[in-house]
C-alpha cells in the first residue's frame, strides 16, 4: 500500500512537473518579449530622432554652404569696418543732422547684427562632424536593437532547452511511476 501511494505521488509530481515546465517556459518567453517590446520601441524612436537630426543638419549645411565665403577673415574685417564707420558717423554731429539719427542707428544695428551673425554662425566642418556623429549614433542604436533581439531569442531558446530537459525528467518520472503502478496492479504480491 505504501509503495502504491509513493508511485501515485511520484506520478502526480511528474505530471505537475510537466505543467510547471510548460508554465515556466511560457512565462520566460512572455517576460522576455514584454521587456523587449518597449525597449525596441524606444530604440526605434531614438533612431527616428537621429534620422531627423541628421536630415536637419544636412539642410542647415546646404543652406550655409553658399554663405561660407562670407565668414572668411577679410569679409569679417570689412563688416567690422562698416560697423565702425556707422558708429563714427552716428557720433559726428553734422552727419547726425544730415542723414538722420534713426538712419544712423539702423546702420549701426544692422552692421553689428551682421558681424555677430557671421562670427557666431556654426562653421561647416562642425556641422559635418555633428552629422557624422548622428550617423554613428544611428549605427550604434541599430546595432543595439539587433543585439537585444538576438539576445532575447537566445535567452528564450535557452529557457526552452532547460524547460525541455526538466520536462523530459518529469515525463520519465511520470512514466516510471505509471509502470510501477501497473506492475503492482497486475502483480499485487510484489
Short mmCIF file of N, CA and C in Angstrom, two decimals:
data_model
loop_
_atom_site.label_atom_id
_atom_site.label_comp_id
_atom_site.label_asym_id
_atom_site.label_seq_id
_atom_site.Cartn_x
_atom_site.Cartn_y
_atom_site.Cartn_z
N UNK A 1 0.81 -1.19 0.00
CA UNK A 1 0.00 0.00 0.00
C UNK A 1 0.86 1.27 0.00
N UNK A 2 1.91 1.26 0.83
CA UNK A 2 2.77 2.43 0.89
C UNK A 2 3.48 2.65 -0.45
N UNK A 3 3.88 1.56 -1.07
CA UNK A 3 4.57 1.66 -2.35
C UNK A 3 3.62 2.24 -3.41
N UNK A 4 2.37 1.81 -3.35
CA UNK A 4 1.38 2.32 -4.28
C UNK A 4 1.19 3.83 -4.11
N UNK A 5 1.11 4.27 -2.88
CA UNK A 5 0.95 5.70 -2.61
C UNK A 5 2.17 6.48 -3.12
N UNK A 6 3.34 5.92 -2.87
CA UNK A 6 4.55 6.59 -3.35
C UNK A 6 4.56 6.69 -4.87
N UNK A 7 4.14 5.63 -5.54
CA UNK A 7 4.12 5.64 -7.00
C UNK A 7 3.06 6.62 -7.52
N UNK A 8 1.91 6.66 -6.86
CA UNK A 8 0.89 7.62 -7.26
C UNK A 8 1.39 9.05 -7.04
N UNK A 9 2.03 9.26 -5.90
CA UNK A 9 2.59 10.58 -5.61
C UNK A 9 3.67 10.94 -6.63
N UNK A 10 4.52 9.98 -6.95
CA UNK A 10 5.57 10.23 -7.96
C UNK A 10 4.94 10.54 -9.31
N UNK A 11 3.86 9.85 -9.62
CA UNK A 11 3.19 10.11 -10.89
C UNK A 11 2.57 11.51 -10.91
N UNK A 12 1.96 11.91 -9.79
CA UNK A 12 1.39 13.26 -9.70
C UNK A 12 2.49 14.33 -9.77
N UNK A 13 3.61 14.07 -9.10
CA UNK A 13 4.73 15.01 -9.14
C UNK A 13 5.27 15.12 -10.57
N UNK A 14 5.37 14.00 -11.26
CA UNK A 14 5.84 14.02 -12.65
C UNK A 14 4.90 14.82 -13.54
N UNK A 15 3.60 14.61 -13.39
CA UNK A 15 2.62 15.35 -14.18
C UNK A 15 2.66 16.84 -13.82
N UNK A 16 2.73 17.11 -12.53
CA UNK A 16 2.85 18.51 -12.09
C UNK A 16 4.12 19.16 -12.62
N UNK A 17 5.22 18.41 -12.65
CA UNK A 17 6.47 18.92 -13.18
C UNK A 17 6.37 19.24 -14.66
N UNK A 18 5.64 18.43 -15.41
CA UNK A 18 5.42 18.72 -16.83
C UNK A 18 4.68 20.05 -17.00
N UNK A 19 3.63 20.25 -16.21
CA UNK A 19 2.89 21.51 -16.28
C UNK A 19 3.76 22.67 -15.83
N UNK A 20 4.55 22.45 -14.79
CA UNK A 20 5.44 23.50 -14.29
C UNK A 20 6.46 23.89 -15.36
N UNK A 21 7.02 22.90 -16.05
CA UNK A 21 7.99 23.19 -17.12
C UNK A 21 7.34 24.03 -18.22
N UNK A 22 6.12 23.65 -18.60
CA UNK A 22 5.42 24.40 -19.65
C UNK A 22 5.13 25.84 -19.20
N UNK A 23 4.69 26.00 -17.97
CA UNK A 23 4.38 27.34 -17.45
C UNK A 23 5.64 28.19 -17.35
N UNK A 24 6.74 27.59 -16.87
CA UNK A 24 7.99 28.34 -16.74
C UNK A 24 8.54 28.78 -18.11
N UNK A 25 8.49 27.90 -19.08
CA UNK A 25 8.97 28.26 -20.43
C UNK A 25 8.09 29.36 -21.02
N UNK A 26 6.79 29.20 -20.91
CA UNK A 26 5.88 30.22 -21.43
C UNK A 26 6.08 31.56 -20.71
N UNK A 27 6.25 31.51 -19.40
CA UNK A 27 6.49 32.73 -18.62
C UNK A 27 7.79 33.40 -19.03
N UNK A 28 8.82 32.60 -19.27
CA UNK A 28 10.10 33.18 -19.69
C UNK A 28 9.96 33.87 -21.04
N UNK A 29 9.28 33.23 -21.98
CA UNK A 29 9.08 33.85 -23.30
C UNK A 29 8.28 35.16 -23.17
N UNK A 30 7.19 35.10 -22.41
CA UNK A 30 6.38 36.30 -22.24
C UNK A 30 7.17 37.41 -21.54
N UNK A 31 7.89 37.06 -20.49
CA UNK A 31 8.67 38.06 -19.76
C UNK A 31 9.73 38.71 -20.62
N UNK A 32 10.42 37.91 -21.41
CA UNK A 32 11.47 38.46 -22.27
C UNK A 32 10.87 39.39 -23.32
N UNK A 33 9.79 38.98 -23.95
CA UNK A 33 9.23 39.81 -25.01
C UNK A 33 8.44 41.00 -24.48
N UNK A 34 7.88 40.88 -23.28
CA UNK A 34 7.22 42.04 -22.68
C UNK A 34 8.27 43.09 -22.34
N UNK A 35 9.46 42.66 -21.99
CA UNK A 35 10.56 43.59 -21.71
C UNK A 35 11.16 44.11 -23.02
N UNK A 36 11.28 43.25 -24.00
CA UNK A 36 11.94 43.62 -25.25
C UNK A 36 11.12 44.61 -26.08
N UNK A 37 9.83 44.46 -26.13
CA UNK A 37 8.99 45.29 -27.00
C UNK A 37 9.13 46.78 -26.67
N UNK A 38 9.02 47.21 -25.39
CA UNK A 38 9.21 48.65 -25.12
C UNK A 38 10.63 49.12 -25.39
N UNK A 39 11.61 48.26 -25.14
CA UNK A 39 12.99 48.64 -25.43
C UNK A 39 13.20 48.85 -26.92
N UNK A 40 12.67 47.95 -27.72
CA UNK A 40 12.79 48.10 -29.18
C UNK A 40 12.06 49.35 -29.66
N UNK A 41 10.89 49.63 -29.07
CA UNK A 41 10.14 50.83 -29.46
C UNK A 41 10.94 52.09 -29.12
N UNK A 42 11.57 52.11 -27.95
CA UNK A 42 12.38 53.27 -27.57
C UNK A 42 13.57 53.42 -28.52
N UNK A 43 14.19 52.32 -28.89
CA UNK A 43 15.32 52.39 -29.82
C UNK A 43 14.87 52.85 -31.20
N UNK A 44 13.69 52.44 -31.63
CA UNK A 44 13.18 52.89 -32.93
C UNK A 44 12.87 54.38 -32.91
N UNK A 45 12.30 54.87 -31.79
CA UNK A 45 12.06 56.32 -31.67
C UNK A 45 13.38 57.08 -31.69
N UNK A 46 14.37 56.56 -30.99
CA UNK A 46 15.68 57.21 -30.99
C UNK A 46 16.27 57.24 -32.39
N UNK A 47 16.13 56.14 -33.11
CA UNK A 47 16.64 56.08 -34.48
C UNK A 47 15.94 57.12 -35.36
N UNK A 48 14.62 57.25 -35.21
CA UNK A 48 13.88 58.24 -36.00
C UNK A 48 14.32 59.66 -35.65
N UNK A 49 14.56 59.91 -34.37
CA UNK A 49 15.02 61.24 -33.95
C UNK A 49 16.40 61.53 -34.53
N UNK A 50 17.26 60.52 -34.56
CA UNK A 50 18.59 60.71 -35.14
C UNK A 50 18.51 60.93 -36.65
N UNK A 51 17.58 60.25 -37.32
CA UNK A 51 17.38 60.48 -38.76
C UNK A 51 16.94 61.93 -38.98
N UNK A 52 16.00 62.40 -38.16
CA UNK A 52 15.54 63.78 -38.27
C UNK A 52 16.68 64.76 -38.03
N UNK A 53 17.47 64.52 -37.00
CA UNK A 53 18.60 65.38 -36.70
C UNK A 53 19.60 65.40 -37.85
N UNK A 54 19.91 64.22 -38.36
CA UNK A 54 20.86 64.13 -39.47
C UNK A 54 20.34 64.88 -40.71
N UNK A 55 19.05 64.75 -40.98
CA UNK A 55 18.43 65.44 -42.12
C UNK A 55 18.48 66.94 -41.93
N UNK A 56 18.15 67.38 -40.73
CA UNK A 56 18.15 68.83 -40.47
C UNK A 56 19.56 69.40 -40.52
N UNK A 57 20.52 68.66 -40.00
CA UNK A 57 21.91 69.13 -40.08
C UNK A 57 22.35 69.22 -41.53
N UNK A 58 21.94 68.28 -42.35
CA UNK A 58 22.25 68.33 -43.78
C UNK A 58 21.63 69.55 -44.44
N UNK A 59 20.37 69.86 -44.06
CA UNK A 59 19.70 71.02 -44.63
C UNK A 59 20.39 72.32 -44.21
N UNK A 60 20.78 72.41 -42.94
CA UNK A 60 21.50 73.60 -42.47
C UNK A 60 22.83 73.72 -43.19
N UNK A 61 23.49 72.60 -43.34
CA UNK A 61 24.79 72.59 -44.04
C UNK A 61 24.62 73.08 -45.48
N UNK A 62 23.59 72.60 -46.15
CA UNK A 62 23.35 73.03 -47.55
C UNK A 62 22.96 74.50 -47.62
N UNK A 63 22.22 74.97 -46.62
CA UNK A 63 21.81 76.37 -46.60
C UNK A 63 22.99 77.30 -46.35
N UNK A 64 23.88 76.89 -45.44
CA UNK A 64 25.00 77.76 -45.08
C UNK A 64 26.18 77.67 -46.05
N UNK A 65 26.23 76.66 -46.85
CA UNK A 65 27.38 76.47 -47.75
C UNK A 65 27.62 77.68 -48.67
N UNK A 66 26.58 78.27 -49.28
CA UNK A 66 26.86 79.44 -50.13
C UNK A 66 27.38 80.65 -49.35
N UNK A 67 27.05 80.73 -48.06
CA UNK A 67 27.47 81.87 -47.25
C UNK A 67 28.82 81.64 -46.57
N UNK A 68 29.38 80.47 -46.72
CA UNK A 68 30.65 80.17 -46.05
C UNK A 68 31.77 81.14 -46.44
N UNK A 69 31.87 81.54 -47.72
CA UNK A 69 32.93 82.51 -48.06
C UNK A 69 32.77 83.86 -47.35
N UNK A 70 31.54 84.18 -46.92
CA UNK A 70 31.33 85.45 -46.23
C UNK A 70 31.98 85.46 -44.84
N UNK A 71 32.29 84.31 -44.31
CA UNK A 71 32.84 84.24 -42.97
C UNK A 71 34.37 84.24 -42.97
N UNK A 72 34.99 84.44 -44.13
CA UNK A 72 36.45 84.48 -44.13
C UNK A 72 36.92 85.77 -43.44
N UNK A 73 38.15 85.83 -43.00
CA UNK A 73 38.64 86.98 -42.22
C UNK A 73 38.51 88.33 -42.94
N UNK A 74 38.70 88.38 -44.26
CA UNK A 74 38.59 89.64 -44.98
C UNK A 74 37.16 90.18 -44.93
N UNK A 75 36.18 89.31 -45.12
CA UNK A 75 34.78 89.74 -45.07
C UNK A 75 34.42 90.22 -43.67
N UNK A 76 34.85 89.45 -42.66
CA UNK A 76 34.58 89.85 -41.28
C UNK A 76 35.21 91.21 -40.97
N UNK A 77 36.41 91.43 -41.46
CA UNK A 77 37.10 92.71 -41.24
C UNK A 77 36.35 93.84 -41.94
N UNK A 78 35.85 93.58 -43.15
CA UNK A 78 35.11 94.60 -43.89
C UNK A 78 33.81 94.95 -43.17
N UNK A 79 33.11 93.96 -42.66
CA UNK A 79 31.86 94.22 -41.93
C UNK A 79 32.17 94.98 -40.65
N UNK A 80 33.26 94.60 -39.98
CA UNK A 80 33.68 95.34 -38.78
C UNK A 80 34.01 96.79 -39.10
N UNK A 81 34.66 97.01 -40.25
CA UNK A 81 34.98 98.38 -40.66
C UNK A 81 33.70 99.17 -40.94
N UNK A 82 32.71 98.53 -41.59
CA UNK A 82 31.43 99.20 -41.84
C UNK A 82 30.74 99.56 -40.52
N UNK A 83 30.80 98.65 -39.56
CA UNK A 83 30.20 98.93 -38.26
C UNK A 83 30.88 100.12 -37.59
N UNK A 84 32.21 100.14 -37.63
CA UNK A 84 32.95 101.25 -37.02
C UNK A 84 32.64 102.57 -37.74
N UNK A 85 32.51 102.53 -39.07
CA UNK A 85 32.13 103.73 -39.82
C UNK A 85 30.75 104.23 -39.42
N UNK A 86 29.80 103.29 -39.29
CA UNK A 86 28.44 103.67 -38.89
C UNK A 86 28.43 104.26 -37.48
N UNK A 87 29.21 103.68 -36.58
CA UNK A 87 29.29 104.23 -35.22
C UNK A 87 29.94 105.61 -35.24
N UNK A 88 30.99 105.76 -36.05
CA UNK A 88 31.64 107.08 -36.17
C UNK A 88 30.72 108.12 -36.76
N UNK A 89 29.94 107.71 -37.77
CA UNK A 89 29.00 108.65 -38.40
C UNK A 89 27.93 109.05 -37.40
N UNK A 90 27.50 108.13 -36.58
CA UNK A 90 26.47 108.43 -35.58
C UNK A 90 27.03 109.43 -34.55
N UNK A 91 28.33 109.32 -34.27
CA UNK A 91 28.95 110.20 -33.26
C UNK A 91 29.24 111.60 -33.83
N UNK A 92 29.35 111.73 -35.15
CA UNK A 92 29.66 113.05 -35.75
C UNK A 92 28.40 113.92 -35.74
N UNK A 93 28.49 115.13 -35.18
CA UNK A 93 27.28 115.95 -35.03
C UNK A 93 26.68 116.41 -36.36
N UNK A 94 27.47 116.74 -37.34
CA UNK A 94 26.89 117.25 -38.59
C UNK A 94 26.26 116.14 -39.42
N UNK A 95 26.80 114.88 -39.38
CA UNK A 95 26.20 113.76 -40.13
C UNK A 95 24.88 113.32 -39.49
N UNK A 96 24.82 113.48 -38.20
CA UNK A 96 23.59 113.12 -37.48
C UNK A 96 22.43 113.95 -38.02
N UNK A 97 22.69 115.23 -38.28
CA UNK A 97 21.62 116.11 -38.79
C UNK A 97 21.36 115.86 -40.27
N UNK A 98 22.41 115.58 -41.02
CA UNK A 98 22.26 115.42 -42.47
C UNK A 98 21.57 114.10 -42.84
N UNK A 99 21.98 113.03 -42.20
CA UNK A 99 21.43 111.70 -42.56
C UNK A 99 20.27 111.27 -41.66
N UNK A 100 20.16 111.82 -40.53
CA UNK A 100 19.09 111.46 -39.61
C UNK A 100 19.57 110.45 -38.57
N UNK A 101 19.17 110.70 -37.33
CA UNK A 101 19.60 109.84 -36.22
C UNK A 101 19.10 108.42 -36.38
N UNK A 102 17.84 108.25 -36.82
CA UNK A 102 17.27 106.91 -36.97
C UNK A 102 18.00 106.11 -38.04
N UNK A 103 18.37 106.74 -39.15
CA UNK A 103 19.09 106.04 -40.22
C UNK A 103 20.46 105.59 -39.74
N UNK A 104 21.14 106.43 -38.97
CA UNK A 104 22.46 106.05 -38.45
C UNK A 104 22.36 104.95 -37.39
N UNK A 105 21.34 105.04 -36.54
CA UNK A 105 21.12 103.97 -35.54
C UNK A 105 20.82 102.64 -36.24
N UNK A 106 20.02 102.69 -37.28
CA UNK A 106 19.70 101.47 -38.05
C UNK A 106 20.95 100.90 -38.71
N UNK A 107 21.82 101.76 -39.22
CA UNK A 107 23.06 101.28 -39.86
C UNK A 107 23.97 100.61 -38.83
N UNK A 108 24.07 101.18 -37.63
CA UNK A 108 24.88 100.58 -36.57
C UNK A 108 24.29 99.24 -36.16
N UNK A 109 22.99 99.19 -35.97
CA UNK A 109 22.31 97.95 -35.56
C UNK A 109 22.49 96.87 -36.63
N UNK A 110 22.31 97.25 -37.89
CA UNK A 110 22.43 96.30 -39.00
C UNK A 110 23.84 95.74 -39.09
N UNK A 111 24.84 96.58 -39.08
CA UNK A 111 26.23 96.10 -39.22
C UNK A 111 26.67 95.31 -37.99
N UNK A 112 26.20 95.69 -36.80
CA UNK A 112 26.53 94.93 -35.58
C UNK A 112 25.90 93.54 -35.66
N UNK A 113 24.64 93.48 -36.07
CA UNK A 113 23.96 92.18 -36.20
C UNK A 113 24.62 91.30 -37.25
N UNK A 114 25.00 91.91 -38.37
CA UNK A 114 25.65 91.17 -39.45
C UNK A 114 26.98 90.60 -38.97
N UNK A 115 27.75 91.41 -38.28
CA UNK A 115 29.05 90.95 -37.79
C UNK A 115 28.87 89.83 -36.76
N UNK A 116 27.93 90.00 -35.86
CA UNK A 116 27.66 88.96 -34.84
C UNK A 116 27.22 87.66 -35.50
N UNK A 117 26.34 87.77 -36.48
CA UNK A 117 25.85 86.57 -37.17
C UNK A 117 26.98 85.84 -37.88
N UNK A 118 27.87 86.57 -38.52
CA UNK A 118 28.98 85.93 -39.23
C UNK A 118 29.99 85.30 -38.25
N UNK A 119 30.19 85.94 -37.12
CA UNK A 119 31.16 85.41 -36.14
C UNK A 119 30.62 84.20 -35.38
N UNK A 120 29.32 84.19 -35.12
CA UNK A 120 28.75 83.14 -34.28
C UNK A 120 28.08 82.01 -35.05
N UNK A 121 28.02 82.11 -36.34
CA UNK A 121 27.37 81.02 -37.09
C UNK A 121 28.22 79.76 -37.00
N UNK A 122 27.58 78.60 -37.02
CA UNK A 122 28.36 77.36 -36.92
C UNK A 122 29.19 77.14 -38.18
N UNK A 123 30.44 76.80 -38.02
CA UNK A 123 31.26 76.53 -39.20
C UNK A 123 30.84 75.22 -39.86
N UNK A 124 31.01 75.16 -41.16
CA UNK A 124 30.60 73.96 -41.91
C UNK A 124 31.30 72.70 -41.44
N UNK A 125 32.59 72.73 -41.11
CA UNK A 125 33.21 71.49 -40.61
C UNK A 125 32.56 70.98 -39.31
N UNK A 126 32.15 71.89 -38.43
CA UNK A 126 31.48 71.47 -37.20
C UNK A 126 30.14 70.82 -37.50
N UNK A 127 29.42 71.37 -38.49
CA UNK A 127 28.14 70.77 -38.89
C UNK A 127 28.37 69.39 -39.50
N UNK A 128 29.41 69.26 -40.29
CA UNK A 128 29.72 67.95 -40.90
C UNK A 128 30.07 66.94 -39.81
N UNK A 129 30.82 67.36 -38.80
CA UNK A 129 31.16 66.46 -37.69
C UNK A 129 29.92 66.06 -36.91
N UNK A 130 29.03 67.02 -36.67
CA UNK A 130 27.78 66.72 -35.95
C UNK A 130 26.93 65.73 -36.75
N UNK A 131 26.90 65.90 -38.06
CA UNK A 131 26.13 65.00 -38.91
C UNK A 131 26.74 63.60 -38.90
N UNK A 132 28.07 63.51 -38.96
CA UNK A 132 28.74 62.20 -38.89
C UNK A 132 28.51 61.56 -37.53
N UNK A 133 28.50 62.38 -36.48
CA UNK A 133 28.24 61.85 -35.14
C UNK A 133 26.82 61.29 -35.04
N UNK A 134 25.85 61.99 -35.62
CA UNK A 134 24.46 61.49 -35.62
C UNK A 134 24.37 60.17 -36.39
N UNK A 135 25.09 60.08 -37.51
CA UNK A 135 25.08 58.83 -38.29
C UNK A 135 25.73 57.70 -37.49
N UNK A 136 26.80 58.01 -36.77
CA UNK A 136 27.46 56.98 -35.94
C UNK A 136 26.54 56.52 -34.82
N UNK A 137 25.82 57.45 -34.20
CA UNK A 137 24.88 57.07 -33.15
C UNK A 137 23.74 56.23 -33.71
N UNK A 138 23.31 56.54 -34.93
CA UNK A 138 22.27 55.71 -35.56
C UNK A 138 22.74 54.27 -35.71
N UNK A 139 23.98 54.10 -36.16
CA UNK A 139 24.53 52.75 -36.31
C UNK A 139 24.60 52.06 -34.96
N UNK A 140 24.98 52.79 -33.93
CA UNK A 140 25.05 52.21 -32.58
C UNK A 140 23.66 51.78 -32.11
N UNK A 141 22.66 52.62 -32.34
CA UNK A 141 21.29 52.30 -31.93
C UNK A 141 20.79 51.07 -32.70
N UNK A 142 21.05 51.02 -33.99
CA UNK A 142 20.60 49.88 -34.78
C UNK A 142 21.31 48.59 -34.36
N UNK A 143 22.61 48.70 -34.08
CA UNK A 143 23.37 47.53 -33.63
C UNK A 143 22.84 47.05 -32.26
N UNK A 144 22.53 47.99 -31.37
CA UNK A 144 22.00 47.64 -30.06
C UNK A 144 20.65 46.95 -30.20
N UNK A 145 19.80 47.45 -31.08
CA UNK A 145 18.49 46.81 -31.30
C UNK A 145 18.65 45.39 -31.82
N UNK A 146 19.58 45.20 -32.74
CA UNK A 146 19.82 43.85 -33.27
C UNK A 146 20.36 42.93 -32.18
N UNK A 147 21.30 43.42 -31.39
CA UNK A 147 21.87 42.60 -30.32
C UNK A 147 20.83 42.26 -29.27
N UNK A 148 19.95 43.22 -28.95
CA UNK A 148 18.88 42.93 -27.98
C UNK A 148 17.95 41.84 -28.49
N UNK A 149 17.59 41.94 -29.76
CA UNK A 149 16.69 40.95 -30.33
C UNK A 149 17.34 39.57 -30.35
N UNK A 150 18.58 39.51 -30.82
CA UNK A 150 19.27 38.22 -30.84
C UNK A 150 19.46 37.67 -29.43
N UNK A 151 19.78 38.54 -28.48
CA UNK A 151 19.93 38.11 -27.09
C UNK A 151 18.63 37.58 -26.53
N UNK A 152 17.51 38.23 -26.87
CA UNK A 152 16.20 37.77 -26.40
C UNK A 152 15.88 36.38 -26.97
N UNK A 153 16.15 36.20 -28.27
CA UNK A 153 15.90 34.88 -28.86
C UNK A 153 16.81 33.81 -28.24
N UNK A 154 18.06 34.17 -28.00
CA UNK A 154 18.98 33.21 -27.38
C UNK A 154 18.53 32.85 -25.97
N UNK A 155 18.12 33.84 -25.20
CA UNK A 155 17.65 33.59 -23.83
C UNK A 155 16.40 32.73 -23.83
N UNK A 156 15.48 33.04 -24.74
CA UNK A 156 14.27 32.22 -24.83
C UNK A 156 14.60 30.79 -25.28
N UNK A 157 15.54 30.66 -26.20
CA UNK A 157 15.96 29.32 -26.62
C UNK A 157 16.58 28.54 -25.47
N UNK A 158 17.39 29.22 -24.67
CA UNK A 158 18.00 28.57 -23.50
C UNK A 158 16.93 28.13 -22.51
N UNK A 159 15.97 29.02 -22.23
CA UNK A 159 14.87 28.65 -21.33
C UNK A 159 14.08 27.47 -21.89
N UNK A 160 13.89 27.45 -23.19
CA UNK A 160 13.15 26.34 -23.81
C UNK A 160 13.92 25.04 -23.66
N UNK A 161 15.23 25.08 -23.89
CA UNK A 161 16.03 23.86 -23.72
C UNK A 161 16.03 23.38 -22.27
N UNK A 162 16.19 24.32 -21.34
CA UNK A 162 16.14 23.93 -19.93
C UNK A 162 14.77 23.39 -19.54
N UNK A 163 13.73 24.02 -20.07
CA UNK A 163 12.37 23.54 -19.80
C UNK A 163 12.14 22.16 -20.39
N UNK A 164 12.66 21.92 -21.60
CA UNK A 164 12.52 20.61 -22.23
C UNK A 164 13.29 19.55 -21.44
N UNK A 165 14.47 19.93 -20.96
CA UNK A 165 15.26 18.98 -20.16
C UNK A 165 14.52 18.64 -18.85
N UNK A 166 13.98 19.66 -18.19
CA UNK A 166 13.23 19.44 -16.96
C UNK A 166 11.98 18.62 -17.25
N UNK A 167 11.29 18.94 -18.35
CA UNK A 167 10.07 18.21 -18.72
C UNK A 167 10.38 16.75 -19.05
N UNK A 168 11.53 16.50 -19.71
CA UNK A 168 11.91 15.11 -20.02
C UNK A 168 12.11 14.32 -18.73
N UNK A 169 12.75 14.94 -17.74
CA UNK A 169 12.93 14.26 -16.45
C UNK A 169 11.60 13.99 -15.77
N UNK A 170 10.71 14.96 -15.82
CA UNK A 170 9.40 14.78 -15.20
C UNK A 170 8.56 13.73 -15.94
N UNK A 171 8.70 13.70 -17.26
CA UNK A 171 7.99 12.69 -18.06
C UNK A 171 8.52 11.30 -17.72
N UNK A 172 9.83 11.20 -17.55
CA UNK A 172 10.42 9.90 -17.17
C UNK A 172 9.91 9.47 -15.80
N UNK A 173 9.82 10.39 -14.87
CA UNK A 173 9.29 10.08 -13.54
C UNK A 173 7.84 9.63 -13.65
N UNK A 174 7.05 10.33 -14.42
CA UNK A 174 5.64 10.00 -14.62
C UNK A 174 5.49 8.60 -15.21
N UNK A 175 6.27 8.32 -16.27
CA UNK A 175 6.18 7.02 -16.93
C UNK A 175 6.64 5.90 -16.01
N UNK A 176 7.75 6.11 -15.32
CA UNK A 176 8.28 5.08 -14.41
C UNK A 176 7.29 4.79 -13.29
N UNK A 177 6.71 5.83 -12.73
CA UNK A 177 5.72 5.64 -11.66
C UNK A 177 4.50 4.91 -12.21
N UNK A 178 4.09 5.25 -13.45
CA UNK A 178 2.96 4.55 -14.06
C UNK A 178 3.25 3.08 -14.29
N UNK A 179 4.46 2.78 -14.73
CA UNK A 179 4.84 1.38 -14.94
C UNK A 179 4.85 0.61 -13.62
N UNK A 180 5.36 1.22 -12.58
CA UNK A 180 5.41 0.56 -11.25
C UNK A 180 3.99 0.33 -10.73
N UNK A 181 3.11 1.30 -10.94
CA UNK A 181 1.72 1.11 -10.52
C UNK A 181 1.07 -0.02 -11.30
N UNK A 182 1.38 -0.06 -12.59
CA UNK A 182 0.81 -1.12 -13.43
C UNK A 182 1.31 -2.48 -12.97
N UNK A 183 2.59 -2.57 -12.62
CA UNK A 183 3.14 -3.84 -12.13
C UNK A 183 2.49 -4.22 -10.81
N UNK A 184 2.27 -3.25 -9.95
CA UNK A 184 1.65 -3.54 -8.64
C UNK A 184 0.21 -3.98 -8.82
N UNK A 185 -0.47 -3.43 -9.84
CA UNK A 185 -1.85 -3.80 -10.06
C UNK A 185 -1.93 -5.22 -10.62
N UNK A 186 -1.03 -5.58 -11.52
CA UNK A 186 -1.05 -6.92 -12.12
C UNK A 186 -0.39 -7.96 -11.23
N UNK A 187 0.53 -7.56 -10.42
CA UNK A 187 1.24 -8.50 -9.53
C UNK A 187 1.21 -7.93 -8.11
N UNK A 188 0.11 -8.06 -7.43
CA UNK A 188 -0.04 -7.46 -6.09
C UNK A 188 0.93 -8.07 -5.06
N UNK A 189 1.48 -9.20 -5.27
CA UNK A 189 2.34 -9.85 -4.28
C UNK A 189 3.68 -9.15 -4.17
N UNK A 190 4.12 -8.46 -5.21
CA UNK A 190 5.41 -7.80 -5.20
C UNK A 190 5.48 -6.66 -4.27
#
